[in-house]
C-alpha positions as MATLAB code, in Angstrom:
seq = 'MAENAYYTLLTSLPHIDSLFNSKITPISRIQLDRRLAMLSTADRETLVKVEQLVHWSHLGEEIKEAYLINLAERLLQELDSPDLKELVNWRLDMRTIAAALRRKANGIQAPTSAKWSYGSRYAYIRRNWNHPTLGLQNAFPWIPVAVECLSKKDYLTLEKTVMEAVWDKLNELGARHRFDFEAVVIYLLRWNLVARWTAYNGEEAVVRFNELTQQALGEFAHQLPGSPD';
ca = [
     131.488   49.154   63.036;
     130.955   52.072   60.864;
     132.234   52.132   57.128;
     134.532   54.952   57.662;
     136.175   52.884   60.429;
     136.840   49.964   57.973;
     138.144   52.557   55.602;
     140.599   53.816   58.213;
     141.821   50.234   59.019;
     142.147   49.159   55.489;
     144.068   52.181   54.202;
     146.296   51.628   57.089;
     147.472   48.224   55.834;
     150.098   47.738   53.086;
     148.885   46.447   49.817;
     149.222   42.676   49.054;
     149.271   42.343   45.335;
     151.194   39.016   44.823;
     151.555   35.693   46.383;
     154.405   33.557   44.762;
     156.545   36.700   44.042;
     156.264   37.593   47.731;
     159.504   37.241   49.579;
     158.189   38.414   53.023;
     154.745   39.363   54.394;
     154.102   42.973   53.839;
     153.338   43.525   57.302;
     154.277   41.554   60.502;
     151.607   39.498   62.313;
     152.158   41.625   65.545;
     151.763   44.687   63.667;
     148.515   43.321   61.858;
     146.968   42.130   65.079;
     147.678   45.795   66.418;
     145.992   47.199   63.353;
     143.001   44.732   63.618;
     142.440   45.685   67.236;
     140.538   48.879   65.480;
     137.779   46.298   64.897;
     134.785   46.133   67.305;
     134.726   43.178   69.722;
     131.893   41.408   67.642;
     133.988   41.821   64.384;
     137.169   40.533   66.059;
     135.522   37.488   67.491;
     134.009   36.591   63.885;
     137.488   37.286   62.294;
     138.949   34.592   64.479;
     136.500   32.276   63.861;
     136.699   32.551   60.191;
     140.418   32.338   60.283;
     140.420   29.153   62.387;
     138.157   27.460   59.913;
     139.651   28.700   56.936;
     143.241   28.075   58.031;
     142.437   25.077   60.378;
     146.218   24.671   61.663;
     145.532   27.551   63.836;
     143.201   25.127   65.818;
     146.196   22.584   66.591;
     146.720   18.972   65.795;
     144.343   17.342   68.589;
     141.184   19.045   67.383;
     138.435   16.307   66.841;
     136.499   16.520   63.670;
     133.022   16.657   65.519;
     134.315   19.836   67.061;
     135.243   21.209   63.624;
     131.901   20.343   62.214;
     130.161   21.774   64.973;
     132.330   25.058   64.810;
     131.556   25.346   61.180;
     127.831   25.020   61.519;
     127.677   27.559   64.193;
     129.758   30.092   62.376;
     127.656   29.636   59.152;
     124.578   30.436   61.276;
     126.084   33.404   62.942;
     127.442   35.074   59.630;
     125.176   37.711   58.050;
     127.225   38.057   55.047;
     126.412   35.935   51.979;
     129.892   36.212   50.535;
     131.743   35.060   53.764;
     129.205   32.113   54.042;
     130.230   31.359   50.379;
     133.728   31.692   51.158;
     133.653   29.385   54.313;
     131.691   26.762   52.439;
     134.113   26.955   49.572;
     137.090   26.462   51.615;
     135.670   23.611   53.814;
     134.621   21.945   50.611;
     138.043   22.401   49.121;
     139.737   20.894   52.406;
     137.472   17.803   52.072;
     138.256   17.426   48.330;
     141.843   17.359   49.089;
     141.777   14.845   51.760;
     139.425   12.675   49.610;
     141.825   12.725   46.633;
     144.724   11.766   49.001;
     142.610    8.797   50.083;
     141.812    7.870   46.763;
     145.354    8.251   45.643;
     146.221    5.448   48.321;
     143.578    3.102   46.940;
     141.388    3.421   49.874;
     137.442    3.177   49.390;
     134.982    5.776   50.259;
     134.212    6.374   53.726;
     130.959    4.681   54.957;
     129.957    7.093   57.728;
     127.214    9.485   56.838;
     128.790   12.658   58.118;
     132.600   11.822   57.367;
     133.717   15.423   56.957;
     132.545   19.103   56.663;
     131.585   21.597   53.960;
     128.562   21.214   51.579;
     129.713   18.361   49.309;
     131.080   15.534   51.364;
     127.795   13.370   50.622;
     128.216   14.203   46.873;
     131.877   13.228   47.090;
     130.985    9.970   48.570;
     128.384    9.060   45.945;
     130.890   10.060   43.254;
     133.907    8.441   44.743;
     134.776    6.440   41.637;
     134.900    9.413   39.158;
     138.568   10.485   38.875;
     137.819   13.958   39.636;
     134.989   13.231   42.063;
     132.560   14.706   39.482;
     133.670   18.291   40.754;
     136.176   19.340   38.136;
     133.816   22.061   36.810;
     133.321   23.644   40.340;
     136.832   23.083   41.271;
     139.049   23.350   38.249;
     142.148   22.707   40.227;
     141.325   19.076   40.909;
     142.686   17.570   37.532;
     146.081   19.061   38.448;
     145.864   17.852   41.985;
     144.950   14.454   40.815;
     148.244   14.507   38.515;
     150.276   15.817   41.386;
     149.191   13.226   43.795;
     150.095   10.353   41.160;
     153.536   11.908   40.702;
     154.057   12.624   44.355;
     154.950   16.118   43.491;
     153.499   17.868   46.802;
     154.966   21.195   46.192;
     153.040   21.724   42.941;
     150.010   20.400   44.613;
     150.435   22.886   47.440;
     150.968   25.754   44.934;
     147.970   24.697   42.958;
     145.678   24.947   46.018;
     147.128   27.935   47.225;
     146.588   29.800   44.050;
     142.953   28.404   43.810;
     142.480   29.964   47.169;
     144.170   33.356   46.089;
     142.111   33.465   43.152;
     138.987   32.886   45.252;
     139.833   35.697   47.371;
     140.507   38.070   44.528;
     137.106   37.093   43.056;
     135.526   38.087   46.427;
     137.702   41.086   46.934;
     136.457   42.688   43.696;
     133.062   42.910   45.469;
     134.362   44.439   48.681;
     136.611   47.465   49.329;
     135.935   49.125   52.533;
     133.707   46.799   54.782;
     134.115   43.941   57.064;
     134.355   41.468   54.258;
     137.449   43.250   52.826;
     139.225   43.037   56.106;
     138.572   39.226   56.349;
     139.896   38.884   52.588;
     142.935   40.839   53.610;
     143.756   38.660   56.576;
     143.365   35.436   54.504;
     145.498   36.812   51.764;
     148.236   37.466   54.472;
     147.941   34.065   55.686;
     148.537   32.541   52.307;
     151.689   35.004   51.769;
     152.862   34.016   55.146;
     152.538   30.356   54.382;
     154.139   30.453   50.898;
     157.350   32.734   52.266;
     157.933   30.051   54.784;
     157.953   27.152   52.435;
     160.587   24.969   50.922;
     160.243   21.574   48.983;
     160.655   19.260   52.057;
     158.266   21.148   54.048;
     155.578   20.963   51.463;
     155.430   17.205   51.854;
     155.443   17.339   55.692;
     152.768   20.125   55.435;
     150.441   18.330   52.930;
     150.448   15.323   55.390;
     149.826   17.324   58.393;
     146.784   19.049   56.628;
     145.337   15.798   55.545;
     145.398   14.408   59.095;
     143.801   17.457   60.547;
     141.325   17.773   57.675;
     140.206   14.202   58.145;
     140.418   13.413   61.870;
     139.901    9.774   62.730;
     139.133    9.059   58.963;
     142.769   10.009   58.180;
     144.274    7.336   60.610;
     143.139    4.735   58.097;
     145.613    6.156   55.427;
     148.647    3.995   54.798;
     151.593    5.362   56.891;
     149.382    7.184   59.287;
     149.988    7.072   62.958;
     147.703    4.713   64.804;
];
């Protein structure tokens, strides 16, 4: 798709300048999808794959972990953009970390299977299981706050912390891209965050966190106390 076409698409979309101050999404999903139809078929297919992996709830609750690992590996092979590869890897790592921290908070030991999750750090996490922050607090500064939130069962603050970290990452990448495909992906992922936040309340945060952990861990999550058999 030509650069001027990305320019036309992105300038047609309303600006998203805030996450937690937003009351509604700046554009409806129906309207957004209509605008995204301006993309080439290849770009639309890639966009769907990235959205599925970064916002995994789009895949539903019955998706098996092996399928997600395969989906991630195939997408990372297909992506030409180093920044999109970085974003996907970072988000998958973040999901794995959140699931591991919840397991630790429940007093459960490290997983024994070699490939127990997806992302680029699951093996490192297993090796550093006994470290309070999994040895990743420098790469993921939100982890100490997440650990504290889990100890207090403050799931709303935990969700806000995770969402803010994702928002900041998208802003970091957005500074490198203005009118290209990467900018389109970043816009859609920002929109997803705003949609998620504006639909929240305190009780939903607890339910949502448990749902995301279940989806992130697959069979592994079923070992958690209180998880369904």
